[in-house]
Amino acid sequence: MPERGRPRSFDRNAALESAMQVFWEKGYEGASLADLTAAMGINPPSLYAAFGCKEALYLEVMELYSRTIGMEIWSSLETIATIKEALNGFLLATAKAYSQPNQPHGCLIALGGLHSGEVTKPICGAFCKHRADSIVKLRQRLQRAVAEGELPASIDAEAIATFYATVQNGMSILARDGGDYRALKHVADGAMAAFDALTGR
Amino acid sequence: MPERGRPRSFDRNAALESAMQVFWEKGYEGASLADLTAAMGINPPSLYAAFGCKEALYLEVMELYSRTIGMEIWSSLETIATIKEALNGFLLATAKAYSQPNQPHGCLIALGGLHSGEVTKPICGAFCKHRADSIVKLRQRLQRAVAEGELPASIDAEAIATFYATVQNGMSILARDGGDYRALKHVADGAMAAFDALTGR
DNA sequence: TCTTTTTTGTAATGATCGATAAATAAATCT
DNA sequence: AGATTTATTTATCGATCATTACAAAAAAGA
């Protein structure tokens, strides 16, 4: 029975996507309600009725980002069978996503919540959780490779995962500074150049 | 003849250092005038008389940062004779500086100005200049190693410099997320594991 | 001592921030 | 039709933002 009362005159998903663009480019504090409502094509009361408040909207934007853009980037890590190619595909997908011409450069998750004065506590917590999860995903993929006999059990999976997650985060800053796909690929190649030495092959 | 009128009752350098702490931790937009004046122990008119405006204060803070903390980090790159040890020293100095317990984690330069809505144009320009300069410094050090016969002329100095600068920037995000010296050193070790492959040795 | 110069503390400026009150409009339910 | 429910528009809320008048205070120059 959600069909009572005046129907909403805008597409909630489209509005959320517009909000994502604004937050992605301008950050949480940098995106004003005026910026958001202008991009979403609605007035403040509609925003508050549909999303609660600015903070709740941002948290929902983070979920949308990791469900769409994030998925594009991370999927190759799981789908590619061999660990070295999976990591390489993951980094190249990162380079491609971070240099798309029609969207803000770099990652919304990597670049957000880096200054305590610019974010609320729940948002800071969500960022910590998401970024910590990046390391976990990489570590689990490395451990899978060990379980499959592809890598020796002697590797430091946590250290290697931290390294690749950190390289990816650095790529967000490079992309924000105008680094194109070519520059980002140089970084990916550099990180892959460490693979054999790190995994003892 | 700067000795006319009522003398300033606070130490300008100490106030600037306090402002650096606030901007470093909270970012440009996240640091309010109230935060700044409270930390500096002065009233707004004194801040404006001594530093001009918030933007000018921030630009001066950036200079102070690169002159002090930045110098600590980058000096080993020049002073250590061999390129591999110089790079390693540079990354370890970074890991140490980014995990100091008595100051904000990560680099003020690396983490600032990443969102267009949170910074003015002159500040954004200063960040671009500083971060681009990081790549230049690394590239020049690599080219010096080529000139000294330590590395082959066939290396892609720009690509390698971009890789190491990006790793360093990623370390700032890791440090902000609570990564300690041990975690940061893992990243430094990972980056150094790529050195031989990247330089063809 | 008296004027001049600069800094100080207090208080207030207009602008913008995120968030809402109130009235109207558009739908369903009885 | 009339009552109920929800969304919309318009206008505005108090709080906070960076910035600044203003007058008292503290120094040097005359």
mmCIF file of N, CA and C in Angstrom, chain A residues 109-183:
data_model
loop_
_atom_site.group_PDB
_atom_site.id
_atom_site.type_symbol
_atom_site.label_atom_id
_atom_site.label_comp_id
_atom_site.label_asym_id
_atom_site.label_seq_id
_atom_site.Cartn_x
_atom_site.Cartn_y
_atom_site.Cartn_z
ATOM 1 N N ILE A 109 34.975 6.397 -2.708
ATOM 2 C CA ILE A 109 35.281 5.788 -1.414
ATOM 3 C C ILE A 109 36.691 6.133 -0.958
ATOM 4 N N ALA A 110 37.642 6.054 -1.866
ATOM 5 C CA ALA A 110 39.042 6.282 -1.493
ATOM 6 C C ALA A 110 39.287 7.718 -1.063
ATOM 7 N N LEU A 111 38.587 8.656 -1.699
ATOM 8 C CA LEU A 111 38.897 10.076 -1.492
ATOM 9 C C LEU A 111 38.048 10.738 -0.418
ATOM 10 N N GLY A 112 37.052 10.014 0.101
ATOM 11 C CA GLY A 112 36.131 10.649 1.037
ATOM 12 C C GLY A 112 36.514 10.458 2.487
ATOM 13 N N GLY A 113 36.088 11.382 3.315
ATOM 14 C CA GLY A 113 36.253 11.234 4.756
ATOM 15 C C GLY A 113 37.687 11.245 5.230
ATOM 16 N N LEU A 114 38.560 11.942 4.529
ATOM 17 C CA LEU A 114 39.971 11.938 4.910
ATOM 18 C C LEU A 114 40.297 13.030 5.931
ATOM 19 N N HIS A 115 39.365 13.948 6.147
ATOM 20 C CA HIS A 115 39.588 15.018 7.130
ATOM 21 C C HIS A 115 38.453 15.011 8.147
ATOM 22 N N SER A 116 38.845 14.961 9.405
ATOM 23 C CA SER A 116 37.848 14.788 10.466
ATOM 24 C C SER A 116 36.849 15.933 10.523
ATOM 25 N N GLY A 117 37.262 17.128 10.165
ATOM 26 C CA GLY A 117 36.359 18.256 10.273
ATOM 27 C C GLY A 117 35.323 18.344 9.180
ATOM 28 N N GLU A 118 35.450 17.522 8.175
ATOM 29 C CA GLU A 118 34.573 17.649 7.011
ATOM 30 C C GLU A 118 33.493 16.573 6.941
ATOM 31 N N VAL A 119 33.459 15.680 7.913
ATOM 32 C CA VAL A 119 32.513 14.581 7.839
ATOM 33 C C VAL A 119 31.935 14.296 9.222
ATOM 34 N N THR A 120 30.742 13.723 9.253
ATOM 35 C CA THR A 120 30.147 13.317 10.520
ATOM 36 C C THR A 120 30.704 11.954 10.936
ATOM 37 N N LYS A 121 30.442 11.572 12.164
ATOM 38 C CA LYS A 121 30.999 10.329 12.680
ATOM 39 C C LYS A 121 30.456 9.079 11.965
ATOM 40 N N PRO A 122 29.138 8.988 11.704
ATOM 41 C CA PRO A 122 28.640 7.812 10.978
ATOM 42 C C PRO A 122 29.257 7.671 9.582
ATOM 43 N N ILE A 123 29.442 8.798 8.926
ATOM 44 C CA ILE A 123 30.036 8.753 7.583
ATOM 45 C C ILE A 123 31.484 8.303 7.669
ATOM 46 N N CYS A 124 32.216 8.823 8.638
ATOM 47 C CA CYS A 124 33.613 8.417 8.836
ATOM 48 C C CYS A 124 33.679 6.914 9.078
ATOM 49 N N GLY A 125 32.770 6.405 9.875
ATOM 50 C CA GLY A 125 32.727 4.971 10.138
ATOM 51 C C GLY A 125 32.464 4.169 8.885
ATOM 52 N N ALA A 126 31.547 4.649 8.046
ATOM 53 C CA ALA A 126 31.241 3.942 6.803
ATOM 54 C C ALA A 126 32.463 3.896 5.897
ATOM 55 N N PHE A 127 33.216 4.992 5.851
ATOM 56 C CA PHE A 127 34.426 5.011 5.028
ATOM 57 C C PHE A 127 35.446 4.014 5.540
ATOM 58 N N CYS A 128 35.680 4.033 6.855
ATOM 59 C CA CYS A 128 36.630 3.095 7.451
ATOM 60 C C CYS A 128 36.255 1.664 7.089
ATOM 61 N N LYS A 129 34.980 1.359 7.198
ATOM 62 C CA LYS A 129 34.499 0.014 6.919
ATOM 63 C C LYS A 129 34.755 -0.360 5.452
ATOM 64 N N HIS A 130 34.386 0.542 4.545
ATOM 65 C CA HIS A 130 34.556 0.255 3.126
ATOM 66 C C HIS A 130 36.032 0.078 2.752
ATOM 67 N N ARG A 131 36.868 0.979 3.245
ATOM 68 C CA ARG A 131 38.282 0.902 2.858
ATOM 69 C C ARG A 131 38.977 -0.289 3.507
ATOM 70 N N ALA A 132 38.590 -0.605 4.735
ATOM 71 C CA ALA A 132 39.152 -1.799 5.360
ATOM 72 C C ALA A 132 38.727 -3.038 4.584
ATOM 73 N N ASP A 133 37.525 -2.998 4.046
ATOM 74 C CA ASP A 133 37.002 -4.130 3.294
ATOM 75 C C ASP A 133 37.815 -4.378 2.015
ATOM 76 N N SER A 134 38.375 -3.316 1.461
ATOM 77 C CA SER A 134 39.210 -3.480 0.265
ATOM 78 C C SER A 134 40.403 -4.382 0.569
ATOM 79 N N ILE A 135 41.027 -4.125 1.698
ATOM 80 C CA ILE A 135 42.180 -4.948 2.078
ATOM 81 C C ILE A 135 41.735 -6.389 2.324
ATOM 82 N N VAL A 136 40.583 -6.543 2.964
ATOM 83 C CA VAL A 136 40.075 -7.892 3.248
ATOM 84 C C VAL A 136 39.837 -8.659 1.951
ATOM 85 N N LYS A 137 39.209 -8.009 0.983
ATOM 86 C CA LYS A 137 38.913 -8.684 -0.294
ATOM 87 C C LYS A 137 40.204 -9.142 -0.980
ATOM 88 N N LEU A 138 41.214 -8.281 -0.970
ATOM 89 C CA LEU A 138 42.485 -8.650 -1.603
ATOM 90 C C LEU A 138 43.153 -9.787 -0.839
ATOM 91 N N ARG A 139 43.108 -9.705 0.475
ATOM 92 C CA ARG A 139 43.750 -10.749 1.275
ATOM 93 C C ARG A 139 43.074 -12.103 1.049
ATOM 94 N N GLN A 140 41.747 -12.091 1.018
ATOM 95 C CA GLN A 140 41.024 -13.352 0.807
ATOM 96 C C GLN A 140 41.323 -13.938 -0.570
ATOM 97 N N ARG A 141 41.482 -13.055 -1.571
ATOM 98 C CA ARG A 141 41.809 -13.562 -2.914
ATOM 99 C C ARG A 141 43.207 -14.189 -2.925
ATOM 100 N N LEU A 142 44.110 -13.581 -2.178
ATOM 101 C CA LEU A 142 45.465 -14.139 -2.096
ATOM 102 C C LEU A 142 45.432 -15.470 -1.352
ATOM 103 N N GLN A 143 44.650 -15.540 -0.298
ATOM 104 C CA GLN A 143 44.553 -16.788 0.475
ATOM 105 C C GLN A 143 43.906 -17.892 -0.357
ATOM 106 N N ARG A 144 42.967 -17.490 -1.220
ATOM 107 C CA ARG A 144 42.373 -18.465 -2.128
ATOM 108 C C ARG A 144 43.443 -19.047 -3.054
ATOM 109 N N ALA A 145 44.328 -18.167 -3.536
ATOM 110 C CA ALA A 145 45.407 -18.626 -4.413
ATOM 111 C C ALA A 145 46.341 -19.575 -3.665
ATOM 112 N N VAL A 146 46.539 -19.313 -2.382
ATOM 113 C CA VAL A 146 47.356 -20.236 -1.576
ATOM 114 C C VAL A 146 46.638 -21.578 -1.450
ATOM 115 N N ALA A 147 45.345 -21.508 -1.157
ATOM 116 C CA ALA A 147 44.558 -22.740 -0.997
ATOM 117 C C ALA A 147 44.539 -23.552 -2.282
ATOM 118 N N GLU A 148 44.576 -22.865 -3.397
ATOM 119 C CA GLU A 148 44.556 -23.553 -4.687
ATOM 120 C C GLU A 148 45.950 -23.989 -5.117
ATOM 121 N N GLY A 149 46.928 -23.778 -4.254
ATOM 122 C CA GLY A 149 48.274 -24.214 -4.559
ATOM 123 C C GLY A 149 49.021 -23.334 -5.535
ATOM 124 N N GLU A 150 48.423 -22.170 -5.807
ATOM 125 C CA GLU A 150 49.051 -21.283 -6.788
ATOM 126 C C GLU A 150 50.175 -20.465 -6.176
ATOM 127 N N LEU A 151 50.027 -20.195 -4.868
ATOM 128 C CA LEU A 151 51.044 -19.426 -4.143
ATOM 129 C C LEU A 151 51.482 -20.227 -2.916
ATOM 130 N N PRO A 152 52.724 -20.045 -2.483
ATOM 131 C CA PRO A 152 53.192 -20.750 -1.289
ATOM 132 C C PRO A 152 52.510 -20.200 -0.037
ATOM 133 N N ALA A 153 52.342 -21.039 0.954
ATOM 134 C CA ALA A 153 51.693 -20.625 2.203
ATOM 135 C C ALA A 153 52.547 -19.643 2.990
ATOM 136 N N SER A 154 53.766 -19.467 2.574
ATOM 137 C CA SER A 154 54.679 -18.609 3.323
ATOM 138 C C SER A 154 54.467 -17.119 3.039
ATOM 139 N N ILE A 155 53.644 -16.784 2.085
ATOM 140 C CA ILE A 155 53.457 -15.355 1.758
ATOM 141 C C ILE A 155 52.762 -14.622 2.913
ATOM 142 N N ASP A 156 53.023 -13.305 2.973
ATOM 143 C CA ASP A 156 52.343 -12.456 3.956
ATOM 144 C C ASP A 156 51.145 -11.824 3.248
ATOM 145 N N ALA A 157 50.022 -12.529 3.288
ATOM 146 C CA ALA A 157 48.849 -12.082 2.520
ATOM 147 C C ALA A 157 48.368 -10.708 2.964
ATOM 148 N N GLU A 158 48.385 -10.459 4.270
ATOM 149 C CA GLU A 158 47.936 -9.167 4.779
ATOM 150 C C GLU A 158 48.822 -8.029 4.248
ATOM 151 N N ALA A 159 50.123 -8.245 4.249
ATOM 152 C CA ALA A 159 51.051 -7.206 3.781
ATOM 153 C C ALA A 159 50.868 -6.946 2.290
ATOM 154 N N ILE A 160 50.737 -8.008 1.514
ATOM 155 C CA ILE A 160 50.576 -7.849 0.070
ATOM 156 C C ILE A 160 49.245 -7.162 -0.241
ATOM 157 N N ALA A 161 48.203 -7.561 0.469
ATOM 158 C CA ALA A 161 46.893 -6.941 0.263
ATOM 159 C C ALA A 161 46.939 -5.457 0.606
ATOM 160 N N THR A 162 47.610 -5.138 1.702
ATOM 161 C CA THR A 162 47.737 -3.731 2.088
ATOM 162 C C THR A 162 48.469 -2.944 1.013
ATOM 163 N N PHE A 163 49.497 -3.550 0.454
ATOM 164 C CA PHE A 163 50.257 -2.885 -0.607
ATOM 165 C C PHE A 163 49.370 -2.566 -1.813
ATOM 166 N N TYR A 164 48.643 -3.547 -2.315
ATOM 167 C CA TYR A 164 47.850 -3.309 -3.525
ATOM 168 C C TYR A 164 46.670 -2.375 -3.262
ATOM 169 N N ALA A 165 46.067 -2.489 -2.089
ATOM 170 C CA ALA A 165 44.982 -1.558 -1.752
ATOM 171 C C ALA A 165 45.502 -0.126 -1.673
ATOM 172 N N THR A 166 46.709 0.015 -1.140
ATOM 173 C CA THR A 166 47.288 1.344 -1.007
ATOM 174 C C THR A 166 47.662 1.930 -2.365
ATOM 175 N N VAL A 167 48.173 1.080 -3.252
ATOM 176 C CA VAL A 167 48.461 1.541 -4.610
ATOM 177 C C VAL A 167 47.168 2.024 -5.280
ATOM 178 N N GLN A 168 46.120 1.244 -5.103
ATOM 179 C CA GLN A 168 44.848 1.657 -5.702
ATOM 180 C C GLN A 168 44.374 2.997 -5.139
ATOM 181 N N ASN A 169 44.494 3.187 -3.837
ATOM 182 C CA ASN A 169 44.104 4.462 -3.247
ATOM 183 C C ASN A 169 44.949 5.607 -3.792
ATOM 184 N N GLY A 170 46.230 5.366 -3.956
ATOM 185 C CA GLY A 170 47.089 6.392 -4.535
ATOM 186 C C GLY A 170 46.667 6.746 -5.950
ATOM 187 N N MET A 171 46.178 5.761 -6.685
ATOM 188 C CA MET A 171 45.725 6.020 -8.053
ATOM 189 C C MET A 171 44.557 6.996 -8.077
ATOM 190 N N SER A 172 43.752 7.016 -7.032
ATOM 191 C CA SER A 172 42.648 7.981 -6.961
ATOM 192 C C SER A 172 43.186 9.406 -6.900
ATOM 193 N N ILE A 173 44.244 9.600 -6.132
ATOM 194 C CA ILE A 173 44.836 10.933 -6.029
ATOM 195 C C ILE A 173 45.470 11.334 -7.357
ATOM 196 N N LEU A 174 46.168 10.395 -7.972
ATOM 197 C CA LEU A 174 46.767 10.669 -9.283
ATOM 198 C C LEU A 174 45.687 11.044 -10.302
ATOM 199 N N ALA A 175 44.580 10.304 -10.282
ATOM 200 C CA ALA A 175 43.493 10.592 -11.220
ATOM 201 C C ALA A 175 42.885 11.963 -10.948
ATOM 202 N N ARG A 176 42.742 12.318 -9.688
ATOM 203 C CA ARG A 176 42.200 13.629 -9.340
ATOM 204 C C ARG A 176 43.104 14.763 -9.826
ATOM 205 N N ASP A 177 44.405 14.480 -9.867
ATOM 206 C CA ASP A 177 45.353 15.502 -10.320
ATOM 207 C C ASP A 177 45.423 15.582 -11.836
ATOM 208 N N GLY A 178 44.580 14.816 -12.525
ATOM 209 C CA GLY A 178 44.572 14.900 -13.982
ATOM 210 C C GLY A 178 45.307 13.753 -14.672
ATOM 211 N N GLY A 179 45.815 12.828 -13.889
ATOM 212 C CA GLY A 179 46.492 11.681 -14.489
ATOM 213 C C GLY A 179 45.560 10.898 -15.399
ATOM 214 N N ASP A 180 45.974 10.627 -16.640
ATOM 215 C CA ASP A 180 45.121 9.916 -17.586
ATOM 216 C C ASP A 180 45.348 8.399 -17.478
ATOM 217 N N TYR A 181 44.677 7.656 -18.358
ATOM 218 C CA TYR A 181 44.778 6.194 -18.299
ATOM 219 C C TYR A 181 46.227 5.729 -18.423
ATOM 220 N N ARG A 182 46.967 6.392 -19.297
ATOM 221 C CA ARG A 182 48.365 6.040 -19.515
ATOM 222 C C ARG A 182 49.174 6.147 -18.211
ATOM 223 N N ALA A 183 49.007 7.241 -17.505
ATOM 224 C CA ALA A 183 49.732 7.427 -16.234
ATOM 225 C C ALA A 183 49.274 6.400 -15.208
#
